[in-house]
PDB file of C-alpha atoms in Angstrom:
ATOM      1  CA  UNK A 106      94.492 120.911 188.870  1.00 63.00           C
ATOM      2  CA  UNK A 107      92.801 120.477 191.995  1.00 73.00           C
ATOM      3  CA  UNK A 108      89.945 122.771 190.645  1.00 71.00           C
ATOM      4  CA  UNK A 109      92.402 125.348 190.053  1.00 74.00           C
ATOM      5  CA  UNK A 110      92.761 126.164 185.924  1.00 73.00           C
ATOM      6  CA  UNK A 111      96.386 125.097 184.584  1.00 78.00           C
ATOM      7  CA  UNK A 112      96.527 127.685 182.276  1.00 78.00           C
ATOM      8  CA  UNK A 113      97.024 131.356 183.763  1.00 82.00           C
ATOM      9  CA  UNK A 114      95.752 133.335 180.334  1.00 83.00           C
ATOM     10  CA  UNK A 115      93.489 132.469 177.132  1.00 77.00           C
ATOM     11  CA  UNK A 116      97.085 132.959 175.657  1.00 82.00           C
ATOM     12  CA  UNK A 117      98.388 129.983 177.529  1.00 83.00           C
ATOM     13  CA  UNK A 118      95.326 127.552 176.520  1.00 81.00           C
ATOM     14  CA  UNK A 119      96.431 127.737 172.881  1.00 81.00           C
ATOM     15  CA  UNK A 120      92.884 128.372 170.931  1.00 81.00           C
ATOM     16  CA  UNK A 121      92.256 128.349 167.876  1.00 79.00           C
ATOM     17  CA  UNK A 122      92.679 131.586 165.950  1.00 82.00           C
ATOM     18  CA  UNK A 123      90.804 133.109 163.238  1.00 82.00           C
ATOM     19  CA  UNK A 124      93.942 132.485 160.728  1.00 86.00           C
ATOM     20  CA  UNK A 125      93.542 128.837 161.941  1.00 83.00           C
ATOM     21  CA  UNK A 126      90.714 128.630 160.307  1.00 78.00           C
ATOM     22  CA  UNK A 127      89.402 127.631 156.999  1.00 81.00           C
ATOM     23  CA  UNK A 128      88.414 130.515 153.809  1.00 84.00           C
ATOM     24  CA  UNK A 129      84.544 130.685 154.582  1.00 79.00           C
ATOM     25  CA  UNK A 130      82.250 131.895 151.613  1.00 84.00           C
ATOM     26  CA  UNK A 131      79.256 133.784 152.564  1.00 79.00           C
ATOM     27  CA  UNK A 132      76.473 133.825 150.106  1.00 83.00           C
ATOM     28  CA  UNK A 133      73.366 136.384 150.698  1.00 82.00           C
ATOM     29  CA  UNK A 134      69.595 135.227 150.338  1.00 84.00           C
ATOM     30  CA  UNK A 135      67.153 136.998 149.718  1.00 89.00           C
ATOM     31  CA  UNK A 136      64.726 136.190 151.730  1.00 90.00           C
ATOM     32  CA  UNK A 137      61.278 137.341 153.915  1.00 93.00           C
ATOM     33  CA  UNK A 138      62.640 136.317 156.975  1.00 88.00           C
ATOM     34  CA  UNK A 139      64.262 138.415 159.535  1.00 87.00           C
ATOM     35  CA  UNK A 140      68.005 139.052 159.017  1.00 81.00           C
ATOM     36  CA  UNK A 141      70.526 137.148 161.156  1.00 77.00           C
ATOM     37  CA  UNK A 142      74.233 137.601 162.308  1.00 75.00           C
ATOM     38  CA  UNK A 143      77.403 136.242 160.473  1.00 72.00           C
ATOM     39  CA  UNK A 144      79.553 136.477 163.591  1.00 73.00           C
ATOM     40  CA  UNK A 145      78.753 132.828 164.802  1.00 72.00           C
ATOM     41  CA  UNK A 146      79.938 131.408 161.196  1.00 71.00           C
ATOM     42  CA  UNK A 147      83.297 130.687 162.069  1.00 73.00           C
ATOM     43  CA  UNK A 148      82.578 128.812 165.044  1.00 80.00           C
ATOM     44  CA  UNK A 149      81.003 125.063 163.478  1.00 84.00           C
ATOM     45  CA  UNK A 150      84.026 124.629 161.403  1.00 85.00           C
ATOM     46  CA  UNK A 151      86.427 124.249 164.627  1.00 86.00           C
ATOM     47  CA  UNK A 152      85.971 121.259 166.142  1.00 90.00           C
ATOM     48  CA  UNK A 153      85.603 118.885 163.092  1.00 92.00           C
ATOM     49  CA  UNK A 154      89.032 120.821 161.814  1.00 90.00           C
ATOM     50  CA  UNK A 155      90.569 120.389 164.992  1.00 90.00           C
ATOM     51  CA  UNK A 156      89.365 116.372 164.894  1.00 94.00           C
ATOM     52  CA  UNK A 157      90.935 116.540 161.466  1.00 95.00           C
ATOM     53  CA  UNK A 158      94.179 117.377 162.469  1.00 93.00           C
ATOM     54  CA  UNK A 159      94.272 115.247 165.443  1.00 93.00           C
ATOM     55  CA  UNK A 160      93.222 111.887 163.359  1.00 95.00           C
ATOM     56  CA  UNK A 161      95.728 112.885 160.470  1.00 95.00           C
ATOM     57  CA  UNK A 162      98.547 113.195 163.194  1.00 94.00           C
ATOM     58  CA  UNK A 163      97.488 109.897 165.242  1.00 94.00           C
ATOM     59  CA  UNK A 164      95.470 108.171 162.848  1.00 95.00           C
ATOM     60  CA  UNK A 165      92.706 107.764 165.495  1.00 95.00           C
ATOM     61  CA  UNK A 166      89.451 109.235 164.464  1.00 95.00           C
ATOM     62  CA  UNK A 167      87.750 111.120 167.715  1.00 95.00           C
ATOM     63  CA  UNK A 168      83.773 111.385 166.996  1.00 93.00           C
ATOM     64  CA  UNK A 169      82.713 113.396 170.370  1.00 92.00           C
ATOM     65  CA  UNK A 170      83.746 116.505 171.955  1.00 91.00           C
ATOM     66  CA  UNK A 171      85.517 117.097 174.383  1.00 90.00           C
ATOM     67  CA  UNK A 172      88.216 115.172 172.364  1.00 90.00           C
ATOM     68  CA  UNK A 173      89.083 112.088 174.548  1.00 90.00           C
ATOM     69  CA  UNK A 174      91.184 109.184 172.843  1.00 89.00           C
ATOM     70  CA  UNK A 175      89.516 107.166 175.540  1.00 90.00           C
ATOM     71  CA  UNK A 176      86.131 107.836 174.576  1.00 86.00           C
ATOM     72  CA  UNK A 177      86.429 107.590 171.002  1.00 84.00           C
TER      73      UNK A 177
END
């Protein structure tokens, strides 16, 4: 508000947390290539869950981020 944040903690902004999310399976490759992290894994599953839950409680489908029902 006024380019002040509304929300005085994380706490207060109501994220996501990692029991919101989906079971992920992890399957190991073996592979030439240099190894990469896991840690960023449970972070493409939010937004489409999230869009989920909003068009199963409205019934409007939202296809961009930030969610906006006026900008479908």
């Amino acid at each position: 508000k006024a380019g002040v944040a509304a929300a005085r903690t994380l706490t207060d902004l109501r994220l996501p947390m990692i029991d919101d999310l989906p079971d992920i399976t992890v399957e190991l490759i073996r592979s030439e290539a240099e190894p990469g992290g896991v840690s960023d894994l449970s972070v493409p599953p939010v937004a489409p869950a999230i869009a989920n839950a909003v068009a199963a409680a409205t019934g409007q489908r939202l296809r961009r981020l930030p969610l906006d029902p006026a900008n479908p």
